[in-house]
Amino acid sequence: MADLIYKIKDLRKLKRLDLSACQLDSLPVQVGLLQHVAVLNLSNNHLTSLPNSIRDMHSLREVVFCQYEEEFRQWPREEKLRAVALVPHGHVILLDCFSGVHGRYRLGKLRVKVTEHKLWQ
């Protein structure tokens, strides 16, 4: 994955990166090199945290997970708070893939947006 990031890091028109369903257990620290990506879809993977380097993705506005119990919602509270803090100019979004509840997911004083699955429309 790190090799792929080095190959695509200078693609200025790459605004959305869909890494959903890639069986990822972690993201490489090199993800911070993707300066032009605004939407990072990480849904349907096996992540349990985000690397600190995601903070270096200055254009990043949305980090997307599915609203599955085994995704973002199962992370330890501290990791969820840290993940939200790593995206200071954006949002962590939980996609409602199965017509569940929309709105906001409370995370202490913070809120995580829960939205309908409309990324590929």
Short mmCIF file of C-alpha atoms in Angstrom, two decimals:
data_model
loop_
_atom_site.label_atom_id
_atom_site.label_comp_id
_atom_site.label_asym_id
_atom_site.label_seq_id
_atom_site.Cartn_x
_atom_site.Cartn_y
_atom_site.Cartn_z
CA MET A 1 0.00 0.00 0.00
CA ALA A 2 2.86 2.43 0.78
CA ASP A 3 4.19 1.92 -2.77
CA LEU A 4 0.79 2.80 -4.22
CA ILE A 5 0.64 5.99 -2.15
CA TYR A 6 4.05 7.08 -3.43
CA LYS A 7 2.82 6.54 -7.01
CA ILE A 8 -0.39 8.56 -6.62
CA LYS A 9 0.67 11.27 -4.13
CA ASP A 10 1.19 13.92 -6.83
CA LEU A 11 -2.15 13.43 -8.60
CA ARG A 12 -3.63 16.88 -8.01
CA LYS A 13 -7.06 15.94 -9.37
CA LEU A 14 -7.42 12.96 -7.04
CA LYS A 15 -10.06 14.30 -4.65
CA ARG A 16 -11.75 11.05 -3.59
CA LEU A 17 -9.93 7.88 -2.65
CA ASP A 18 -12.06 4.78 -2.15
CA LEU A 19 -10.24 2.15 -0.11
CA SER A 20 -13.44 0.41 0.95
CA ALA A 21 -13.49 -3.39 1.18
CA CYS A 22 -9.70 -3.67 0.79
CA GLN A 23 -9.26 -5.90 3.86
CA LEU A 24 -7.07 -3.25 5.49
CA ASP A 25 -5.98 -3.78 9.09
CA SER A 26 -4.12 -0.47 9.15
CA LEU A 27 -3.22 2.50 7.00
CA PRO A 28 0.44 3.22 6.26
CA VAL A 29 1.85 6.45 7.65
CA GLN A 30 2.48 7.51 4.04
CA VAL A 31 -1.24 8.27 3.72
CA GLY A 32 -0.34 11.77 4.94
CA LEU A 33 1.36 12.39 1.58
CA LEU A 34 -2.01 12.46 -0.19
CA GLN A 35 -2.35 16.24 0.00
CA HIS A 36 -5.20 16.63 -2.51
CA VAL A 37 -7.62 13.98 -1.27
CA ALA A 38 -10.79 15.49 0.23
CA VAL A 39 -12.81 12.29 0.79
CA LEU A 40 -11.21 9.10 2.10
CA ASN A 41 -13.56 6.11 2.12
CA LEU A 42 -12.34 3.47 4.57
CA SER A 43 -15.60 1.56 4.96
CA ASN A 44 -15.76 -2.21 5.19
CA ASN A 45 -12.19 -2.76 6.42
CA HIS A 46 -10.68 -4.02 9.67
CA LEU A 47 -9.17 -0.79 10.95
CA THR A 48 -8.98 -0.09 14.67
CA SER A 49 -7.31 3.32 14.49
CA LEU A 50 -5.97 5.96 12.12
CA PRO A 51 -2.30 6.94 11.78
CA ASN A 52 -1.28 10.37 13.10
CA SER A 53 -0.05 11.26 9.61
CA ILE A 54 -3.66 11.60 8.43
CA ARG A 55 -3.44 15.05 10.02
CA ASP A 56 -1.05 16.00 7.18
CA MET A 57 -3.81 15.53 4.59
CA HIS A 58 -4.70 19.24 4.58
CA SER A 59 -7.48 18.92 2.00
CA LEU A 60 -9.20 16.06 3.84
CA ARG A 61 -12.83 16.91 4.64
CA GLU A 62 -14.43 13.49 5.14
CA VAL A 63 -13.23 10.15 6.47
CA VAL A 64 -15.95 7.60 5.77
CA PHE A 65 -16.79 4.35 7.56
CA CYS A 66 -19.92 2.19 7.41
CA GLN A 67 -22.27 2.16 10.36
CA TYR A 68 -21.46 -1.50 11.01
CA GLU A 69 -20.94 -2.46 14.63
CA GLU A 70 -17.54 -3.95 13.76
CA GLU A 71 -16.26 -0.69 12.29
CA PHE A 72 -15.75 2.74 13.89
CA ARG A 73 -18.39 2.20 16.57
CA GLN A 74 -16.45 -0.67 18.16
CA TRP A 75 -13.21 1.29 18.48
CA PRO A 76 -12.22 2.25 22.01
CA ARG A 77 -13.61 5.66 22.94
CA GLU A 78 -10.11 7.17 23.08
CA GLU A 79 -9.35 6.02 19.51
CA LYS A 80 -12.64 7.47 18.25
CA LEU A 81 -11.89 10.82 19.90
CA ARG A 82 -8.35 10.77 18.50
CA ALA A 83 -9.61 9.94 14.99
CA VAL A 84 -12.06 12.85 15.04
CA ALA A 85 -9.30 15.18 16.28
CA LEU A 86 -6.99 14.06 13.43
CA VAL A 87 -9.40 15.58 10.90
CA PRO A 88 -9.71 19.12 12.32
CA HIS A 89 -11.15 20.66 9.14
CA GLY A 90 -13.48 17.79 8.30
CA HIS A 91 -15.77 15.10 9.60
CA VAL A 92 -15.79 11.42 10.36
CA ILE A 93 -18.89 10.10 8.60
CA LEU A 94 -20.66 6.81 9.22
CA LEU A 95 -22.52 5.67 6.11
CA ASP A 96 -25.92 4.21 6.66
CA CYS A 97 -25.58 1.23 4.32
CA PHE A 98 -28.78 -0.49 5.43
CA SER A 99 -31.40 2.28 5.86
CA GLY A 100 -30.87 2.70 9.58
CA VAL A 101 -30.85 5.82 11.69
CA HIS A 102 -29.58 9.09 10.22
CA GLY A 103 -28.47 12.15 12.12
CA ARG A 104 -25.60 12.46 14.55
CA TYR A 105 -23.73 9.97 16.68
CA ARG A 106 -22.73 11.49 20.03
CA LEU A 107 -19.10 11.06 21.03
CA GLY A 108 -18.72 12.96 24.28
CA LYS A 109 -19.07 16.64 23.37
CA LEU A 110 -18.33 15.82 19.72
CA ARG A 111 -20.69 14.52 17.10
CA VAL A 112 -20.04 12.14 14.24
CA LYS A 113 -22.29 12.55 11.22
CA VAL A 114 -24.39 9.54 10.17
CA THR A 115 -25.60 9.89 6.61
CA GLU A 116 -27.26 7.95 3.83
CA HIS A 117 -25.11 5.92 1.45
CA LYS A 118 -24.73 8.41 -1.43
CA LEU A 119 -21.01 8.35 -2.17
CA TRP A 120 -21.30 6.65 -5.54
CA GLN A 121 -24.35 8.43 -6.93
#
